[in-house]
Each structure stands twice: as C-alpha cells, then as structure tokens.
Coordinates of C-alpha atoms in Angstrom, one line a residue:
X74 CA 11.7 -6.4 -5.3
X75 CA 14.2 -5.1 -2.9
X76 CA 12.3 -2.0 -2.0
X77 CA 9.3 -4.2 -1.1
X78 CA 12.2 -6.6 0.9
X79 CA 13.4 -3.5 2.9
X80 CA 11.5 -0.8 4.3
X81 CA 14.7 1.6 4.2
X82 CA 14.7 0.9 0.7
X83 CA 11.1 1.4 0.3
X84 CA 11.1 4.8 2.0
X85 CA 13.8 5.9 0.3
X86 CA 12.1 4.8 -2.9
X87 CA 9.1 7.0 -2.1
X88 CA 11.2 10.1 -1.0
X89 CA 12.2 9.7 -4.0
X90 CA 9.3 9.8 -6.7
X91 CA 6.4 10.8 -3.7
X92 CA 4.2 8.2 -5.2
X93 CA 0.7 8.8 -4.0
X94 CA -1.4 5.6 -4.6
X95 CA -0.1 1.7 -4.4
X96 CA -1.7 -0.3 -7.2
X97 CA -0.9 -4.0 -6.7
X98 CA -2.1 -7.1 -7.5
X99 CA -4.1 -8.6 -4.4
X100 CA -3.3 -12.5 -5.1
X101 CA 1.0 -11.9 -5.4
X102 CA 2.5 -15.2 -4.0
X103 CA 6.2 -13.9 -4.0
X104 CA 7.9 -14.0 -0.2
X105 CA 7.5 -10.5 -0.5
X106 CA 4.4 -9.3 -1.8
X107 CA 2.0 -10.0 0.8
X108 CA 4.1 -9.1 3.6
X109 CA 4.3 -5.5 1.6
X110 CA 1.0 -5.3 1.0
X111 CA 0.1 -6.1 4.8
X112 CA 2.4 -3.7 6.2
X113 CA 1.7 -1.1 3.7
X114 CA -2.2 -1.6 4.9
X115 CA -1.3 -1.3 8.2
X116 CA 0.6 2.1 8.4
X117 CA -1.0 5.4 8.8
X118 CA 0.2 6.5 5.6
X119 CA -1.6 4.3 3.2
X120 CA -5.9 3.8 3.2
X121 CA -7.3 1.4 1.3
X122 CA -9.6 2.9 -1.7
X123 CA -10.4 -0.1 -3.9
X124 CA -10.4 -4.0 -4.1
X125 CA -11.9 -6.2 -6.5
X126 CA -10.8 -10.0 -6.4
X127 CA -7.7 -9.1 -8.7
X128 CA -6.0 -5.7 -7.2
X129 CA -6.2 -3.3 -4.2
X130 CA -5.5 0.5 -4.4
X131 CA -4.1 2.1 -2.1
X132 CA -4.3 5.8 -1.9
X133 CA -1.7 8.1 0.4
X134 CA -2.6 9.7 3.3
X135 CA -1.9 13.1 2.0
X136 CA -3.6 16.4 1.4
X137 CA -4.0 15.8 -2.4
X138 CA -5.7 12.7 -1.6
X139 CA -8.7 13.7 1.0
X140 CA -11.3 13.9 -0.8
X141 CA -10.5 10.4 -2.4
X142 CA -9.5 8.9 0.7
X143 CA -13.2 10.6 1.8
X144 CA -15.0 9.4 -1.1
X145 CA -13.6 5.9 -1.7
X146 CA -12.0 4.7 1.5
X147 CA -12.3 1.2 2.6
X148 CA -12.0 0.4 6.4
X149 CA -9.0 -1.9 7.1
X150 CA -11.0 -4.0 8.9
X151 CA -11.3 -5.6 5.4
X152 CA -8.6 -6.8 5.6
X153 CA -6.7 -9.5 7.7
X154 CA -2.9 -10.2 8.2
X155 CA -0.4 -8.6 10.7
X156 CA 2.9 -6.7 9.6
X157 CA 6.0 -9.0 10.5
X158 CA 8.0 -6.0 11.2

C-alpha cells in the first residue's frame, strides 16, 4: 500500500526489482488504487497494453518492451482521470 501512497516509495520500489509491466485490478476502491493507477497511466514510463472490464496491464516503456508496447498498446485516451500529484 505505501508504495502506491508515496511516489518516493514507489520509485524506490521499482529501482529496486525493475518491474516491467503493472497488472492491477481496474475496479480497486481503496483511497489509493485509482489515484495509482491514474498517475501510473499518465507518466511516460508506463503504456497501457490491455483492459478488459476486470484488469488493465500496463507494460514499461522500455527497450525490452517495444515490440509489445508496438503490438498491444492502447492509446490513453482510453482512459479518463487526472493525476492529483
């Protein structure tokens, strides 16, 4: 939770393990899960690759990822809210 909270947190978190995709679960009520979600869509690093009406995945904007991002990438258009931060 605190990671999604905290954006220090978060990128330390992903300094940490380098994740490259964001699986998460589209409909999360908590205070913090949208607001993640949202600001996660909204930054450079992430691209939207699939949504169904249960999750989104989020691939990251890396060199491993290209041809996936290529492929399956969703515009964020798609996708409505504005980061708080």
């Amino acid at each position: 939770v605190k990671p999604q909270e905290n954006r220090d947190r978060w990128l330390a978190l992903l300094a940490k393990y380098d994740f490259q995709s964001i699986v998460f679960y589209g409909h999360d009520a908590t205070p913090w899960g949208q607001p993640f979600l949202i600001q996660r869509i909204a930054e450079e690093d992430w691209q939207p690759v699939y949504v169904d009406q249960s999750i989104i995945v989020l691939a990251r904007n890396s060199a491993i990822n290209q041809e996936l991002i290529k492929t399956y990438g969703l515009p964020k258009s798609m996708f409505t809210g504005k980061p708080t931060d």
